[in-house]
PDB file of C-alpha atoms and ligand atoms in Angstrom:
ATOM      1  CA  MET A   1     -76.948 -58.513  61.950  1.00  0.00           C
ATOM      2  CA  TRP A   2     -74.268 -55.853  62.364  1.00  0.00           C
ATOM      3  CA  GLU A   3     -70.798 -56.034  60.949  1.00  0.00           C
ATOM      4  CA  PRO A   4     -67.896 -55.052  63.146  1.00  0.00           C
ATOM      5  CA  GLU A   5     -66.358 -52.083  61.411  1.00  0.00           C
ATOM      6  CA  PHE A   6     -64.160 -50.622  64.086  1.00  0.00           C
ATOM      7  CA  LEU A   7     -61.801 -52.754  66.046  1.00  0.00           C
ATOM      8  CA  THR A   8     -60.244 -51.581  69.260  1.00  0.00           C
ATOM      9  CA  THR A   9     -57.821 -53.472  71.408  1.00  0.00           C
ATOM     10  CA  ARG A  10     -60.592 -54.205  73.906  1.00  0.00           C
ATOM     11  CA  HIS A  11     -63.934 -54.048  72.126  1.00  0.00           C
ATOM     12  CA  VAL A  12     -65.571 -54.181  68.779  1.00  0.00           C
ATOM     13  CA  ILE A  13     -67.519 -50.994  68.033  1.00  0.00           C
ATOM     14  CA  PRO A  14     -70.049 -51.404  65.242  1.00  0.00           C
ATOM     15  CA  ARG A  15     -70.742 -48.363  63.061  1.00  0.00           C
ATOM     16  CA  SER A  16     -74.441 -48.768  63.809  1.00  0.00           C
ATOM     17  CA  HIS A  17     -73.925 -48.317  67.555  1.00  0.00           C
ATOM     18  CA  PRO A  18     -76.057 -45.351  68.714  1.00  0.00           C
ATOM     19  CA  ARG A  19     -73.111 -43.950  70.654  1.00  0.00           C
ATOM     20  CA  VAL A  20     -70.473 -44.714  68.057  1.00  0.00           C
ATOM     21  CA  GLU A  21     -69.002 -41.171  67.857  1.00  0.00           C
ATOM     22  CA  SER A  22     -68.648 -40.937  71.594  1.00  0.00           C
ATOM     23  CA  LEU A  23     -67.130 -44.426  71.814  1.00  0.00           C
ATOM     24  CA  LEU A  24     -64.606 -43.610  69.107  1.00  0.00           C
ATOM     25  CA  ILE A  25     -63.584 -40.422  70.912  1.00  0.00           C
ATOM     26  CA  ARG A  26     -63.172 -42.481  74.068  1.00  0.00           C
ATOM     27  CA  LYS A  27     -61.065 -44.947  72.115  1.00  0.00           C
ATOM     28  CA  LYS A  28     -58.740 -42.132  71.014  1.00  0.00           C
ATOM     29  CA  LEU A  29     -58.185 -41.202  74.635  1.00  0.00           C
ATOM     30  CA  VAL A  30     -57.563 -44.785  75.705  1.00  0.00           C
ATOM     31  CA  ASP A  31     -55.157 -45.314  72.801  1.00  0.00           C
ATOM     32  CA  GLY A  32     -53.486 -42.023  73.777  1.00  0.00           C
ATOM     33  CA  PHE A  33     -53.153 -43.273  77.336  1.00  0.00           C
ATOM     34  CA  ASP A  34     -51.677 -46.592  76.147  1.00  0.00           C
ATOM     35  CA  SER A  35     -49.148 -44.775  73.961  1.00  0.00           C
ATOM     36  CA  GLY A  36     -48.024 -42.387  76.705  1.00  0.00           C
ATOM     37  CA  LEU A  37     -49.727 -39.203  75.447  1.00  0.00           C
ATOM     38  CA  VAL A  38     -52.463 -38.973  78.052  1.00  0.00           C
ATOM     39  CA  ALA A  39     -52.155 -38.891  81.854  1.00  0.00           C
ATOM     40  CA  ARG A  40     -54.495 -41.051  83.954  1.00  0.00           C
ATOM     41  CA  GLU A  41     -56.129 -37.867  85.187  1.00  0.00           C
ATOM     42  CA  GLY A  42     -56.737 -36.946  81.550  1.00  0.00           C
ATOM     43  CA  LEU A  43     -59.128 -39.890  81.271  1.00  0.00           C
ATOM     44  CA  LEU A  44     -61.169 -38.414  84.105  1.00  0.00           C
ATOM     45  CA  ALA A  45     -61.161 -34.977  82.495  1.00  0.00           C
ATOM     46  CA  GLN A  46     -62.525 -36.640  79.353  1.00  0.00           C
ATOM     47  CA  GLY A  47     -65.277 -38.196  81.464  1.00  0.00           C
ATOM     48  CA  ARG A  48     -66.353 -34.784  82.727  1.00  0.00           C
ATOM     49  CA  GLY A  49     -66.323 -33.465  79.163  1.00  0.00           C
ATOM     50  CA  GLU A  50     -68.315 -36.451  77.863  1.00  0.00           C
ATOM     51  CA  ALA A  51     -71.051 -35.845  80.395  1.00  0.00           C
ATOM     52  CA  PHE A  52     -71.436 -32.253  79.251  1.00  0.00           C
ATOM     53  CA  ASP A  53     -71.312 -33.294  75.598  1.00  0.00           C
ATOM     54  CA  TYR A  54     -74.191 -35.678  76.321  1.00  0.00           C
ATOM     55  CA  LEU A  55     -76.176 -32.865  77.905  1.00  0.00           C
ATOM     56  CA  LEU A  56     -75.430 -30.547  74.989  1.00  0.00           C
ATOM     57  CA  GLY A  57     -76.815 -33.122  72.554  1.00  0.00           C
ATOM     58  CA  GLU A  58     -73.388 -34.070  71.121  1.00  0.00           C
ATOM     59  CA  LYS A  59     -73.563 -31.458  68.418  1.00  0.00           C
ATOM     60  CA  THR A  60     -72.126 -28.016  67.755  1.00  0.00           C
ATOM     61  CA  GLY A  61     -74.839 -25.644  68.880  1.00  0.00           C
ATOM     62  CA  ARG A  62     -75.438 -22.031  67.866  1.00  0.00           C
ATOM     63  CA  PRO A  63     -73.553 -20.578  70.842  1.00  0.00           C
ATOM     64  CA  ALA A  64     -70.486 -22.647  69.897  1.00  0.00           C
ATOM     65  CA  ARG A  65     -70.786 -21.462  66.270  1.00  0.00           C
ATOM     66  CA  ARG A  66     -70.852 -17.841  67.460  1.00  0.00           C
ATOM     67  CA  ALA A  67     -67.827 -18.378  69.707  1.00  0.00           C
ATOM     68  CA  ILE A  68     -65.969 -20.072  66.864  1.00  0.00           C
ATOM     69  CA  ARG A  69     -66.616 -17.067  64.597  1.00  0.00           C
ATOM     70  CA  ALA A  70     -65.395 -14.630  67.256  1.00  0.00           C
ATOM     71  CA  ALA A  71     -62.347 -16.830  67.854  1.00  0.00           C
ATOM     72  CA  ALA A  72     -61.607 -16.932  64.128  1.00  0.00           C
ATOM     73  CA  ALA A  73     -61.724 -13.127  63.928  1.00  0.00           C
ATOM     74  CA  THR A  74     -59.572 -12.790  67.061  1.00  0.00           C
ATOM     75  CA  LEU A  75     -56.960 -15.192  65.706  1.00  0.00           C
ATOM     76  CA  THR A  76     -56.920 -13.451  62.332  1.00  0.00           C
ATOM     77  CA  LEU A  77     -56.282 -10.105  64.045  1.00  0.00           C
ATOM     78  CA  ALA A  78     -53.682 -11.544  66.433  1.00  0.00           C
ATOM     79  CA  GLU A  79     -50.038 -10.637  66.063  1.00  0.00           C
ATOM     80  CA  PHE A  80     -48.576 -13.553  67.977  1.00  0.00           C
ATOM     81  CA  PRO A  81     -51.103 -16.333  68.532  1.00  0.00           C
ATOM     82  CA  VAL A  82     -50.097 -19.560  70.283  1.00  0.00           C
ATOM     83  CA  ILE A  83     -52.009 -22.825  70.670  1.00  0.00           C
ATOM     84  CA  SER A  84     -51.308 -24.628  73.932  1.00  0.00           C
ATOM     85  CA  VAL A  85     -51.395 -28.422  73.560  1.00  0.00           C
ATOM     86  CA  ASN A  86     -51.811 -30.984  76.335  1.00  0.00           C
ATOM     87  CA  GLY A  87     -52.030 -34.775  76.175  1.00  0.00           C
ATOM     88  CA  ASN A  88     -55.806 -34.986  75.766  1.00  0.00           C
ATOM     89  CA  ALA A  89     -55.818 -32.422  72.967  1.00  0.00           C
ATOM     90  CA  ALA A  90     -53.000 -34.249  71.157  1.00  0.00           C
ATOM     91  CA  ALA A  91     -54.716 -37.623  71.510  1.00  0.00           C
ATOM     92  CA  LEU A  92     -58.081 -36.285  70.365  1.00  0.00           C
ATOM     93  CA  CYS A  93     -57.190 -34.027  67.469  1.00  0.00           C
ATOM     94  CA  ALA A  94     -53.489 -33.515  66.762  1.00  0.00           C
ATOM     95  CA  ALA A  95     -54.059 -33.220  62.999  1.00  0.00           C
ATOM     96  CA  GLU A  96     -56.813 -30.605  63.445  1.00  0.00           C
ATOM     97  CA  LEU A  97     -54.631 -28.575  65.831  1.00  0.00           C
ATOM     98  CA  VAL A  98     -51.718 -28.617  63.400  1.00  0.00           C
ATOM     99  CA  SER A  99     -53.962 -27.479  60.592  1.00  0.00           C
ATOM    100  CA  LEU A 100     -55.492 -24.818  62.871  1.00  0.00           C
ATOM    101  CA  SER A 101     -51.991 -23.544  63.675  1.00  0.00           C
ATOM    102  CA  MET A 102     -51.206 -23.282  59.969  1.00  0.00           C
ATOM    103  CA  GLN A 103     -54.482 -21.584  59.148  1.00  0.00           C
ATOM    104  CA  ALA A 104     -54.115 -19.103  62.032  1.00  0.00           C
ATOM    105  CA  GLY A 105     -50.361 -18.597  61.667  1.00  0.00           C
ATOM    106  CA  ALA A 106     -50.112 -19.705  65.306  1.00  0.00           C
ATOM    107  CA  LYS A 107     -47.282 -21.467  67.098  1.00  0.00           C
ATOM    108  CA  LEU A 108     -47.850 -24.756  68.899  1.00  0.00           C
ATOM    109  CA  GLU A 109     -46.616 -25.140  72.475  1.00  0.00           C
ATOM    110  CA  VAL A 110     -46.762 -28.235  74.665  1.00  0.00           C
ATOM    111  CA  ASN A 111     -47.997 -27.405  78.143  1.00  0.00           C
ATOM    112  CA  LEU A 112     -48.836 -30.097  80.672  1.00  0.00           C
ATOM    113  CA  PHE A 113     -50.584 -29.986  84.031  1.00  0.00           C
ATOM    114  CA  TYR A 114     -48.993 -33.298  85.038  1.00  0.00           C
ATOM    115  CA  ALA A 115     -45.510 -32.564  83.706  1.00  0.00           C
ATOM    116  CA  SER A 116     -43.428 -35.416  82.315  1.00  0.00           C
ATOM    117  CA  LYS A 117     -40.575 -35.249  79.820  1.00  0.00           C
ATOM    118  CA  LYS A 118     -41.640 -38.537  78.296  1.00  0.00           C
ATOM    119  CA  ARG A 119     -45.178 -37.344  77.669  1.00  0.00           C
ATOM    120  CA  GLU A 120     -43.918 -34.007  76.345  1.00  0.00           C
ATOM    121  CA  GLN A 121     -41.811 -35.844  73.782  1.00  0.00           C
ATOM    122  CA  ALA A 122     -44.691 -38.158  72.823  1.00  0.00           C
ATOM    123  CA  ILE A 123     -46.886 -35.090  72.171  1.00  0.00           C
ATOM    124  CA  VAL A 124     -44.164 -33.422  70.088  1.00  0.00           C
ATOM    125  CA  ARG A 125     -43.762 -36.605  68.024  1.00  0.00           C
ATOM    126  CA  THR A 126     -47.515 -36.847  67.450  1.00  0.00           C
ATOM    127  CA  LEU A 127     -47.752 -33.210  66.333  1.00  0.00           C
ATOM    128  CA  ARG A 128     -44.734 -33.622  64.048  1.00  0.00           C
ATOM    129  CA  LYS A 129     -46.266 -36.732  62.485  1.00  0.00           C
ATOM    130  CA  CYS A 130     -49.271 -34.562  61.655  1.00  0.00           C
ATOM    131  CA  GLY A 131     -47.081 -31.996  59.889  1.00  0.00           C
ATOM    132  CA  ALA A 132     -46.008 -29.556  62.624  1.00  0.00           C
ATOM    133  CA  GLN A 133     -42.644 -27.988  61.777  1.00  0.00           C
ATOM    134  CA  LYS A 134     -41.833 -26.641  65.188  1.00  0.00           C
ATOM    135  CA  VAL A 135     -43.274 -27.342  68.617  1.00  0.00           C
ATOM    136  CA  LEU A 136     -42.365 -25.083  71.533  1.00  0.00           C
ATOM    137  CA  GLY A 137     -42.445 -25.758  75.252  1.00  0.00           C
ATOM    138  CA  THR A 138     -39.775 -28.413  75.654  1.00  0.00           C
ATOM    139  CA  SER A 139     -36.524 -26.460  75.732  1.00  0.00           C
ATOM    140  CA  PRO A 140     -35.271 -25.655  79.252  1.00  0.00           C
ATOM    141  CA  ALA A 141     -33.218 -22.826  77.722  1.00  0.00           C
ATOM    142  CA  SER A 142     -36.333 -20.904  76.705  1.00  0.00           C
ATOM    143  CA  SER A 143     -38.481 -21.836  79.662  1.00  0.00           C
ATOM    144  CA  ALA A 144     -40.064 -18.971  81.618  1.00  0.00           C
ATOM    145  CA  ARG A 145     -42.540 -18.535  84.462  1.00  0.00           C
ATOM    146  CA  LEU A 146     -46.075 -17.328  84.203  1.00  0.00           C
ATOM    147  CA  GLN A 147     -46.850 -15.229  87.293  1.00  0.00           C
ATOM    148  CA  GLY A 148     -49.667 -16.121  89.678  1.00  0.00           C
ATOM    149  CA  MET A 149     -49.524 -19.932  89.467  1.00  0.00           C
ATOM    150  CA  ASP A 150     -48.087 -22.803  91.482  1.00  0.00           C
ATOM    151  CA  SER A 151     -48.581 -25.876  89.299  1.00  0.00           C
ATOM    152  CA  ALA A 152     -46.142 -27.156  86.663  1.00  0.00           C
ATOM    153  CA  ARG A 153     -48.189 -25.341  84.072  1.00  0.00           C
ATOM    154  CA  ARG A 154     -46.674 -22.036  85.172  1.00  0.00           C
ATOM    155  CA  MET A 155     -43.678 -22.967  83.010  1.00  0.00           C
ATOM    156  CA  VAL A 156     -44.172 -21.558  79.536  1.00  0.00           C
ATOM    157  CA  ASP A 157     -41.948 -20.900  76.555  1.00  0.00           C
ATOM    158  CA  ARG A 158     -40.385 -17.451  76.406  1.00  0.00           C
ATOM    159  CA  ASP A 159     -40.710 -17.518  72.616  1.00  0.00           C
ATOM    160  CA  GLY A 160     -44.254 -18.883  72.759  1.00  0.00           C
ATOM    161  CA  ILE A 161     -46.987 -18.346  75.334  1.00  0.00           C
ATOM    162  CA  LEU A 162     -45.003 -15.767  77.315  1.00  0.00           C
ATOM    163  CA  ALA A 163     -44.755 -13.549  74.219  1.00  0.00           C
ATOM    164  CA  ALA A 164     -48.232 -14.321  72.822  1.00  0.00           C
ATOM    165  CA  ASP A 165     -51.057 -11.810  72.535  1.00  0.00           C
ATOM    166  CA  VAL A 166     -53.682 -14.545  71.954  1.00  0.00           C
ATOM    167  CA  VAL A 167     -53.527 -18.027  73.513  1.00  0.00           C
ATOM    168  CA  VAL A 168     -55.796 -20.920  72.567  1.00  0.00           C
ATOM    169  CA  VAL A 169     -56.272 -23.282  75.492  1.00  0.00           C
ATOM    170  CA  PRO A 170     -57.987 -26.597  74.906  1.00  0.00           C
ATOM    171  CA  LEU A 171     -59.234 -28.442  78.003  1.00  0.00           C
ATOM    172  CA  GLU A 172     -57.559 -25.994  80.345  1.00  0.00           C
ATOM    173  CA  ASP A 173     -57.664 -25.552  84.094  1.00  0.00           C
ATOM    174  CA  GLY A 174     -59.096 -22.404  85.595  1.00  0.00           C
ATOM    175  CA  ASP A 175     -55.999 -21.169  87.429  1.00  0.00           C
ATOM    176  CA  ARG A 176     -53.952 -21.065  84.293  1.00  0.00           C
ATOM    177  CA  THR A 177     -56.671 -19.374  82.298  1.00  0.00           C
ATOM    178  CA  ALA A 178     -56.826 -16.679  84.985  1.00  0.00           C
ATOM    179  CA  ALA A 179     -53.013 -16.360  85.036  1.00  0.00           C
ATOM    180  CA  LEU A 180     -52.904 -15.995  81.246  1.00  0.00           C
ATOM    181  CA  LYS A 181     -55.605 -13.358  81.398  1.00  0.00           C
ATOM    182  CA  SER A 182     -53.783 -11.477  84.171  1.00  0.00           C
ATOM    183  CA  ALA A 183     -50.666 -11.557  82.000  1.00  0.00           C
ATOM    184  CA  GLY A 184     -52.627  -9.581  79.396  1.00  0.00           C
ATOM    185  CA  LYS A 185     -53.322 -12.406  76.952  1.00  0.00           C
ATOM    186  CA  THR A 186     -56.583 -12.834  75.135  1.00  0.00           C
ATOM    187  CA  VAL A 187     -57.686 -16.373  75.981  1.00  0.00           C
ATOM    188  CA  ILE A 188     -59.737 -18.605  73.681  1.00  0.00           C
ATOM    189  CA  ALA A 189     -60.845 -21.840  75.378  1.00  0.00           C
ATOM    190  CA  PHE A 190     -62.370 -25.065  74.132  1.00  0.00           C
ATOM    191  CA  ASP A 191     -64.395 -26.409  77.043  1.00  0.00           C
ATOM    192  CA  LEU A 192     -67.508 -28.551  77.057  1.00  0.00           C
ATOM    193  CA  ASN A 193     -68.406 -27.384  80.543  1.00  0.00           C
ATOM    194  CA  PRO A 194     -69.917 -23.891  80.410  1.00  0.00           C
ATOM    195  CA  LEU A 195     -69.705 -23.755  84.226  1.00  0.00           C
ATOM    196  CA  SER A 196     -65.974 -24.487  84.570  1.00  0.00           C
ATOM    197  CA  ARG A 197     -63.675 -21.764  85.850  1.00  0.00           C
ATOM    198  CA  THR A 198     -61.921 -21.829  82.482  1.00  0.00           C
ATOM    199  CA  ALA A 199     -65.162 -21.332  80.580  1.00  0.00           C
ATOM    200  CA  GLN A 200     -66.160 -18.505  82.892  1.00  0.00           C
ATOM    201  CA  THR A 201     -62.747 -16.803  82.803  1.00  0.00           C
ATOM    202  CA  ALA A 202     -61.731 -16.997  79.139  1.00  0.00           C
ATOM    203  CA  HIS A 203     -62.475 -14.123  76.760  1.00  0.00           C
ATOM    204  CA  ILE A 204     -63.999 -16.517  74.229  1.00  0.00           C
ATOM    205  CA  THR A 205     -65.233 -19.960  75.279  1.00  0.00           C
ATOM    206  CA  ILE A 206     -66.119 -22.503  72.629  1.00  0.00           C
ATOM    207  CA  VAL A 207     -68.502 -24.833  74.443  1.00  0.00           C
ATOM    208  CA  ASP A 208     -68.142 -27.807  72.148  1.00  0.00           C
ATOM    209  CA  ASN A 209     -66.174 -30.994  71.820  1.00  0.00           C
ATOM    210  CA  ILE A 210     -62.722 -30.085  70.575  1.00  0.00           C
ATOM    211  CA  THR A 211     -62.962 -33.019  68.147  1.00  0.00           C
ATOM    212  CA  ARG A 212     -65.712 -31.107  66.312  1.00  0.00           C
ATOM    213  CA  ALA A 213     -64.764 -27.508  67.046  1.00  0.00           C
ATOM    214  CA  ALA A 214     -61.038 -27.419  66.160  1.00  0.00           C
ATOM    215  CA  GLY A 215     -61.735 -28.197  62.497  1.00  0.00           C
ATOM    216  CA  LEU A 216     -64.661 -25.753  62.411  1.00  0.00           C
ATOM    217  CA  LEU A 217     -62.419 -22.996  63.765  1.00  0.00           C
ATOM    218  CA  ALA A 218     -59.783 -23.641  61.082  1.00  0.00           C
ATOM    219  CA  ALA A 219     -62.528 -23.554  58.426  1.00  0.00           C
ATOM    220  CA  ASP A 220     -63.940 -20.261  59.791  1.00  0.00           C
ATOM    221  CA  ILE A 221     -60.496 -18.646  59.670  1.00  0.00           C
ATOM    222  CA  GLN A 222     -60.307 -19.615  56.018  1.00  0.00           C
ATOM    223  CA  LYS A 223     -63.806 -18.227  55.395  1.00  0.00           C
ATOM    224  CA  ILE A 224     -63.093 -14.789  56.882  1.00  0.00           C
ATOM    225  CA  ALA A 225     -59.604 -14.505  55.374  1.00  0.00           C
ATOM    226  CA  GLY A 226     -60.612 -11.798  52.900  1.00  0.00           C
ATOM    227  CA  LYS A 227     -62.429  -9.543  55.375  1.00  0.00           C
ATOM    228  CA  ASN A 228     -60.886  -6.234  56.421  1.00  0.00           C
ATOM    229  CA  ALA A 229     -59.770  -5.441  59.966  1.00  0.00           C
ATOM    230  CA  LYS A 230     -62.791  -3.217  60.672  1.00  0.00           C
ATOM    231  CA  VAL A 231     -65.220  -6.066  59.972  1.00  0.00           C
ATOM    232  CA  LEU A 232     -63.129  -8.459  62.077  1.00  0.00           C
ATOM    233  CA  HIS A 233     -63.018  -6.007  65.005  1.00  0.00           C
ATOM    234  CA  GLN A 234     -66.779  -5.692  64.762  1.00  0.00           C
ATOM    235  CA  ILE A 235     -67.244  -9.486  64.928  1.00  0.00           C
ATOM    236  CA  VAL A 236     -65.073  -9.522  68.068  1.00  0.00           C
ATOM    237  CA  SER A 237     -66.774  -6.581  69.755  1.00  0.00           C
ATOM    238  CA  GLU A 238     -70.259  -7.962  69.105  1.00  0.00           C
ATOM    239  CA  PHE A 239     -69.379 -11.182  70.921  1.00  0.00           C
ATOM    240  CA  ASP A 240     -70.268 -11.365  74.611  1.00  0.00           C
ATOM    241  CA  ASN A 241     -68.846 -14.448  76.330  1.00  0.00           C
ATOM    242  CA  ARG A 242     -71.087 -14.221  79.377  1.00  0.00           C
ATOM    243  CA  SER A 243     -74.333 -14.166  77.437  1.00  0.00           C
ATOM    244  CA  ASN A 244     -72.997 -16.795  75.040  1.00  0.00           C
ATOM    245  CA  LEU A 245     -72.275 -19.095  78.012  1.00  0.00           C
ATOM    246  CA  ALA A 246     -75.821 -18.466  79.224  1.00  0.00           C
ATOM    247  CA  ASP A 247     -77.016 -19.614  75.775  1.00  0.00           C
ATOM    248  CA  SER A 248     -74.971 -22.836  76.098  1.00  0.00           C
ATOM    249  CA  ILE A 249     -76.575 -23.447  79.476  1.00  0.00           C
ATOM    250  CA  ALA A 250     -79.972 -22.791  77.857  1.00  0.00           C
ATOM    251  CA  GLN A 251     -79.040 -25.378  75.199  1.00  0.00           C
ATOM    252  CA  ILE A 252     -78.495 -27.928  77.989  1.00  0.00           C
ATOM    253  CA  ARG A 253     -81.719 -26.898  79.700  1.00  0.00           C
ATOM    254  CA  GLY A 254     -83.643 -27.257  76.425  1.00  0.00           C
ATOM    255  CA  ASN A 255     -82.211 -30.711  75.875  1.00  0.00           C
ATOM    256  CA  LEU A 256     -83.073 -31.802  79.397  1.00  0.00           C
ATOM    257  CA  ALA A 257     -86.606 -30.538  78.952  1.00  0.00           C
ATOM    258  CA  ARG A 258     -87.078 -32.269  75.596  1.00  0.00           C
ATOM    259  CA  ARG A 259     -85.479 -35.566  76.505  1.00  0.00           C
ATOM    260  CA  GLY A 260     -86.811 -35.607  80.017  1.00  0.00           C
ATOM    261  CA  GLY A 261     -90.318 -35.260  78.587  1.00  0.00           C
ATOM    262  CA  LEU A 262     -90.795 -31.836  80.155  1.00  0.00           C
ATOM    263  CA  ALA A 263     -91.179 -29.862  76.931  1.00  0.00           C
TER     264      ALA A 263
HETATM  265  P1  ATP B   1     -61.687 -25.639  85.725  1.00  0.00           P
HETATM  266  O1  ATP B   1     -60.431 -25.560  86.559  1.00  0.00           O
HETATM  267  O2  ATP B   1     -61.639 -24.748  84.543  1.00  0.00           O
HETATM  268  O3  ATP B   1     -62.963 -25.467  86.534  1.00  0.00           O
HETATM  269  P2  ATP B   1     -62.036 -28.501  85.726  1.00  0.00           P
HETATM  270  O4  ATP B   1     -61.231 -28.701  86.950  1.00  0.00           O
HETATM  271  O5  ATP B   1     -63.500 -28.713  85.781  1.00  0.00           O
HETATM  272  O6  ATP B   1     -61.712 -27.082  85.071  1.00  0.00           O
HETATM  273  P3  ATP B   1     -60.155 -30.038  84.231  1.00  0.00           P
HETATM  274  O7  ATP B   1     -60.146 -31.421  84.697  1.00  0.00           O
HETATM  275  O8  ATP B   1     -59.043 -29.131  84.574  1.00  0.00           O
HETATM  276  O9  ATP B   1     -61.581 -29.442  84.569  1.00  0.00           O
HETATM  277  O10 ATP B   1     -60.226 -29.968  82.621  1.00  0.00           O
HETATM  278  C1  ATP B   1     -61.097 -30.646  81.890  1.00  0.00           C
HETATM  279  C2  ATP B   1     -62.052 -29.682  81.221  1.00  0.00           C
HETATM  280  O11 ATP B   1     -62.029 -29.977  79.847  1.00  0.00           O
HETATM  281  C3  ATP B   1     -63.460 -29.906  81.735  1.00  0.00           C
HETATM  282  O12 ATP B   1     -64.154 -28.679  81.914  1.00  0.00           O
HETATM  283  C4  ATP B   1     -64.119 -30.731  80.622  1.00  0.00           C
HETATM  284  O13 ATP B   1     -65.489 -30.416  80.488  1.00  0.00           O
HETATM  285  C5  ATP B   1     -63.350 -30.251  79.396  1.00  0.00           C
HETATM  286  N1  ATP B   1     -63.242 -31.283  78.335  1.00  0.00           N
HETATM  287  C6  ATP B   1     -62.925 -32.601  78.475  1.00  0.00           C
HETATM  288  N2  ATP B   1     -62.916 -33.230  77.302  1.00  0.00           N
HETATM  289  C7  ATP B   1     -63.203 -32.295  76.366  1.00  0.00           C
HETATM  290  C8  ATP B   1     -63.319 -32.317  74.951  1.00  0.00           C
HETATM  291  N3  ATP B   1     -63.159 -33.443  74.269  1.00  0.00           N
HETATM  292  N4  ATP B   1     -63.623 -31.158  74.313  1.00  0.00           N
HETATM  293  C9  ATP B   1     -63.809 -30.009  75.010  1.00  0.00           C
HETATM  294  N5  ATP B   1     -63.715 -29.918  76.359  1.00  0.00           N
HETATM  295  C10 ATP B   1     -63.415 -31.038  77.035  1.00  0.00           C
END
């Protein structure tokens, strides 16, 4: 007989449930939606991510580890890194993103696809509760346009993303990734879908669930803190995003073969 260990507003999720991690991540999104952090469309984006996480085996694979290491070196070398935060990212891992920003010396900037002042403020409050001192992206006075985009996401902070040399984009859309790249930024993406335009466009794509990978990235930055710039540049130059994405796709293929009884 199981004991209910996790209570949600709608269901009881026992710890012994085979899909407990996934259900708890889903719960974070639903709670985030109920509290005004997440847009309805964000729930669908989570669904797409979940499907890929399932295919990846719901664990951080070797390709993700390699991307995380390259991202850690890139962030350590960066002069002005910024982490872009949307509703899903805030609902899933606000604390990890705040600690990543501290570890990387990066600024946090709210940037929404479905813009809403109310949601912006809810995200700022959540990040502050987790220890963020300053969150950019909400002041009309410092708002600027990113060239080459039509959606609301073209609005960025002059003192944040517009000035950044490295931008971390969790759960991003492809147009903005391309616009950031065209603006000369180095783009690091968290994206469970190795086939998305974002994954294919970013300089470094971490194909992993952000709930696992954000903390691993902060830990890797800490690990490489003592290394000199030459070693860090070497880590970055040895990383090839295209072949790493191919390895993530191979990870999915391997899983399908094993679990589909083909191996
Ligand atoms: P693109 O424009 O890059 O092709 P898309 O239109 O497929 O992206 P969006 O809906 O803009 O996707 O963004 C959601 C993306 O975030 C998807 O690629 C999805 O796989 C990914 N994603 C969703 N949840 C997570 C998560 N928890 N961790 C990492 N990635 C996630």
